[in-house]
Short mmCIF file of C-alpha atoms in Angstrom, two decimals:
data_model
loop_
_atom_site.label_atom_id
_atom_site.label_comp_id
_atom_site.label_asym_id
_atom_site.label_seq_id
_atom_site.Cartn_x
_atom_site.Cartn_y
_atom_site.Cartn_z
CA MET A 1 -4.50 -10.55 41.59
CA GLY A 2 -3.57 -10.33 37.37
CA HIS A 3 -3.54 -13.99 35.79
CA PHE A 4 -0.32 -13.61 33.43
CA LEU A 5 -0.02 -15.65 30.01
CA ASN A 6 2.94 -16.59 28.97
CA VAL A 7 2.60 -17.78 25.69
CA VAL A 8 5.54 -18.34 22.43
CA PRO A 9 3.46 -17.37 18.62
CA GLY A 10 3.84 -19.47 15.84
CA PRO A 11 4.23 -19.01 12.25
CA PHE A 12 2.71 -16.32 10.44
CA SER A 13 0.66 -16.78 7.40
CA SER A 14 0.76 -13.50 5.51
CA VAL A 15 -2.66 -12.50 3.58
CA SER A 16 -2.50 -12.15 -0.16
CA TYR A 17 -6.27 -11.66 -0.16
CA ILE A 18 -8.80 -9.92 1.05
CA LYS A 19 -11.82 -9.29 -0.13
CA ASP A 20 -13.03 -5.10 -1.67
CA PHE A 21 -9.28 -4.46 -1.29
CA GLU A 22 -5.67 -4.82 -3.05
CA VAL A 23 -2.75 -5.72 -0.60
CA LEU A 24 -0.39 -3.25 -1.45
CA ALA A 25 2.22 -4.26 0.97
CA GLY A 26 2.84 -5.74 3.81
CA PRO A 27 2.72 -7.68 6.36
CA PHE A 28 5.31 -5.20 8.44
CA ARG A 29 6.43 -6.52 11.84
CA SER A 30 6.58 -4.74 14.70
CA THR A 31 6.97 -5.41 18.26
CA GLN A 32 6.39 -3.63 21.47
CA GLN A 33 7.41 -4.11 25.10
CA LYS A 34 5.76 -3.11 28.05
CA THR A 35 7.82 -3.93 31.60
CA TYR A 36 6.17 -3.42 35.81
CA MET A 37 5.97 -4.66 38.29
CA ILE A 38 3.25 -6.34 40.30
CA GLU A 39 3.38 -7.93 44.06
CA GLY A 40 7.35 -7.26 43.95
CA GLN A 41 7.92 -8.68 41.01
CA ASN A 42 8.99 -7.41 37.33
CA LYS A 43 6.38 -8.19 34.21
CA GLN A 44 7.02 -8.07 30.98
CA ASP A 45 4.20 -7.65 27.36
CA GLU A 46 5.11 -8.06 24.11
CA SER A 47 3.15 -7.45 21.53
CA ILE A 48 3.87 -8.52 17.88
CA ILE A 49 2.20 -6.27 14.86
CA TYR A 50 1.19 -7.19 11.61
CA THR A 51 0.80 -4.80 9.51
CA TYR A 52 -0.81 -4.47 5.67
CA ILE A 53 -1.08 -0.94 3.23
CA LEU A 54 -4.51 -1.68 1.39
CA GLN A 55 -6.55 0.02 -1.58
CA ALA A 56 -9.74 -0.07 -1.27
CA ASN A 57 -11.14 -1.59 -4.52
CA LYS A 58 -14.73 0.70 -4.25
CA VAL A 59 -16.77 2.56 -1.60
CA GLY A 60 -18.80 1.62 1.58
CA THR A 61 -18.72 -0.17 4.50
CA PHE A 62 -16.48 -3.57 5.01
CA VAL A 63 -15.69 -6.02 7.35
CA ILE A 64 -12.06 -7.65 7.40
CA PRO A 65 -12.10 -10.50 9.37
CA PRO A 66 -10.30 -11.71 12.34
CA ALA A 67 -6.20 -12.89 12.09
CA THR A 68 -5.82 -15.76 13.91
CA ILE A 69 -2.41 -17.09 15.02
CA THR A 70 -1.26 -20.63 17.37
CA ALA A 71 0.14 -19.62 20.34
CA ASN A 72 1.68 -22.53 22.60
CA GLY A 73 -1.08 -24.94 21.06
CA SER A 74 -3.44 -22.90 21.03
CA LEU A 75 -5.26 -20.79 18.35
CA ILE A 76 -6.04 -17.05 18.82
CA THR A 77 -8.62 -14.98 17.52
CA SER A 78 -8.49 -10.89 16.89
CA ASN A 79 -11.67 -8.92 16.62
CA SER A 80 -13.39 -8.47 13.15
CA VAL A 81 -12.80 -4.66 12.03
CA GLN A 82 -15.08 -2.72 10.08
CA ILE A 83 -13.70 -0.15 7.78
CA LYS A 84 -15.54 2.47 5.80
CA VAL A 85 -14.52 3.47 2.39
CA GLN A 86 -15.61 7.17 0.92
CA PHE A 87 -14.10 9.49 -2.15
CA ALA A 88 -11.58 11.42 -0.58
CA PRO A 89 -11.24 15.48 -1.23
CA PRO A 90 -8.91 16.67 -3.77
CA THR A 91 -5.26 17.21 -2.41
CA VAL A 92 -4.74 20.98 -2.34
CA THR A 93 -0.88 22.07 -3.63
CA SER A 94 -0.05 25.31 -4.78
CA GLU A 95 -0.56 24.34 -8.79
CA ASN A 96 -4.57 24.09 -7.93
CA VAL A 97 -5.51 26.97 -6.36
CA ARG A 98 -7.42 28.58 -8.75
CA ASP A 99 -9.75 31.80 -8.76
CA ASP A 100 -13.92 30.86 -8.45
CA LYS A 101 -14.59 34.23 -10.30
CA GLU A 102 -13.00 32.45 -13.38
CA GLU A 103 -15.16 30.56 -15.61
CA ASN A 104 -14.35 26.69 -17.64
CA VAL A 105 -11.08 26.15 -15.32
CA ALA A 106 -9.71 22.93 -15.92
CA ASP A 107 -10.07 20.86 -12.65
CA ASN A 108 -6.88 20.48 -11.71
CA SER A 109 -7.10 18.82 -8.90
CA ILE A 110 -5.24 15.35 -7.19
CA TYR A 111 -7.42 12.59 -6.45
CA GLU A 112 -6.81 9.81 -3.90
CA THR A 113 -10.00 7.58 -5.26
CA VAL A 114 -12.43 8.38 -7.85
CA GLU A 115 -15.39 6.84 -9.49
CA GLN A 116 -13.44 4.93 -12.17
CA MET A 117 -9.60 4.45 -11.31
CA PRO A 118 -7.12 5.19 -13.41
CA GLU A 119 -6.17 1.75 -15.64
CA TYR A 120 -3.45 0.34 -17.28
CA PRO A 121 -3.97 0.19 -20.91
CA SER A 122 -3.07 -3.04 -21.75
CA GLY A 123 -4.88 -5.75 -19.14
CA GLY A 124 -5.14 -3.82 -15.73
CA THR A 125 -3.56 -4.79 -13.07
CA ALA A 126 -2.20 -7.92 -14.57
CA GLY A 127 -1.10 -6.18 -17.52
CA LEU A 128 1.05 -3.85 -14.99
CA MET A 129 2.36 -6.50 -13.49
CA ASN A 130 3.91 -7.73 -16.46
CA PHE A 131 4.89 -4.60 -17.99
CA ILE A 132 6.65 -4.72 -14.01
CA SER A 133 7.99 -8.50 -14.54
CA LYS A 134 9.68 -8.26 -18.38
CA ASN A 135 11.51 -4.20 -18.05
CA LEU A 136 12.73 -4.66 -14.33
CA LYS A 137 16.34 -5.32 -13.90
CA TYR A 138 17.69 -6.54 -10.21
CA PRO A 139 20.45 -4.27 -9.45
CA THR A 140 24.26 -6.11 -9.50
CA ILE A 141 24.87 -4.75 -6.34
CA CYS A 142 21.61 -6.10 -4.13
CA GLN A 143 22.10 -9.74 -5.74
CA GLU A 144 26.10 -10.00 -4.37
CA SER A 145 24.66 -8.24 -1.45
CA GLY A 146 21.39 -10.58 -1.41
CA VAL A 147 19.14 -7.29 -0.91
CA GLN A 148 15.77 -7.66 -1.77
CA GLY A 149 11.94 -6.48 -0.91
CA ARG A 150 9.42 -4.61 -1.86
CA VAL A 151 9.15 -0.93 -2.41
CA VAL A 152 5.79 1.09 -2.81
CA VAL A 153 6.02 3.60 -5.35
CA SER A 154 3.40 6.84 -5.61
CA PHE A 155 2.31 8.97 -9.07
CA VAL A 156 -0.33 10.69 -10.49
CA VAL A 157 -1.66 9.74 -13.21
CA ASN A 158 -2.48 12.93 -15.55
CA LYS A 159 -6.20 13.75 -17.44
CA ASP A 160 -4.24 12.91 -20.37
CA GLY A 161 -3.53 9.25 -18.88
CA SER A 162 0.36 10.67 -18.81
CA THR A 163 2.36 9.75 -15.36
CA THR A 164 4.18 12.17 -13.30
CA ASP A 165 5.17 12.44 -9.89
CA PHE A 166 6.85 9.60 -8.97
CA ARG A 167 7.42 8.89 -5.19
CA ILE A 168 8.89 6.22 -2.94
CA ILE A 169 6.99 5.70 -0.59
CA ARG A 170 8.20 2.59 0.87
CA SER A 171 12.04 2.18 0.33
CA VAL A 172 14.57 -0.89 0.40
CA ASP A 173 17.17 0.25 -0.94
CA LYS A 174 18.54 3.00 -2.85
CA TYR A 175 19.37 1.31 -5.46
CA LEU A 176 16.69 -1.01 -6.23
CA ASP A 177 14.35 2.26 -5.65
CA LYS A 178 15.69 4.00 -8.31
CA GLU A 179 15.48 0.89 -10.53
CA ALA A 180 11.49 0.57 -9.29
CA LEU A 181 11.43 4.34 -10.77
CA ARG A 182 13.26 3.57 -14.02
CA VAL A 183 10.79 1.32 -14.94
CA LEU A 184 7.19 3.33 -13.98
CA ASN A 185 8.52 6.12 -15.95
CA GLY A 186 8.82 4.16 -18.73
CA MET A 187 5.42 3.08 -18.86
CA PRO A 188 3.00 4.07 -21.75
CA LYS A 189 -0.50 6.79 -20.85
CA TRP A 190 -2.85 4.90 -19.18
CA LYS A 191 -6.36 5.26 -19.24
CA PRO A 192 -7.43 7.94 -16.89
CA GLY A 193 -9.79 7.94 -14.34
CA LYS A 194 -13.10 9.73 -14.03
CA GLN A 195 -15.12 11.18 -11.68
CA LYS A 196 -18.81 11.71 -12.70
CA GLY A 197 -17.83 10.98 -16.76
CA VAL A 198 -14.55 13.50 -16.14
CA PRO A 199 -11.18 12.87 -16.94
CA VAL A 200 -9.26 13.72 -13.28
CA ARG A 201 -6.37 13.36 -12.13
CA VAL A 202 -5.60 10.40 -9.97
CA ARG A 203 -3.02 9.72 -7.39
CA TYR A 204 -1.37 6.35 -7.84
CA THR A 205 0.64 3.21 -5.74
CA VAL A 206 1.84 -0.15 -6.63
CA PRO A 207 4.38 -2.28 -5.61
CA ILE A 208 6.99 -3.60 -7.15
CA ASN A 209 8.33 -7.02 -6.06
CA PHE A 210 12.44 -7.50 -5.36
CA LYS A 211 13.14 -11.45 -4.75
CA LEU A 212 15.79 -13.28 -5.00
CA SER A 213 15.96 -16.75 -6.45
#
């Protein structure tokens, strides 16, 4: 005969820092429910899942420590997770397919991770966040309707430092999405990413927070 524990989870403390990783977005909360019958009685399990989007700062094997949450006065601890980070193969697109017989043809592949990641020219990540903060204009319609959240945008940093191919990978509202794209399109040229000392094209991801005070 099975044992069933009905618990109500306490408040969840979101994570803002994980060693060797940048927290791009999250936590995103979702639930899963499962209903079944045992000895003529209906039983229901509910799982609460918190999801984060992380970006590794370097290659290697890392251990994400256990997460904890309090339920019915007891501290519940999850398992730790081991993650192996390695260089991703270049993205194959129609624009970077080339004839191998041609010599000295520039590599136009788009990488996800390289030995030296692209960098915002004035102050790195902190400088980028400062640029966004100074130039971001909260859409009036979103202020009036109380819409807020985190928009996640990806773009390509080219070999000359220019930025192209902006994409919304996490949308909150069409007006917030539009403002996020407007601000990032106004960025100056970046310091390009490098692989084996050679500038290459790299896809980069940036979260933009819209929060009403």
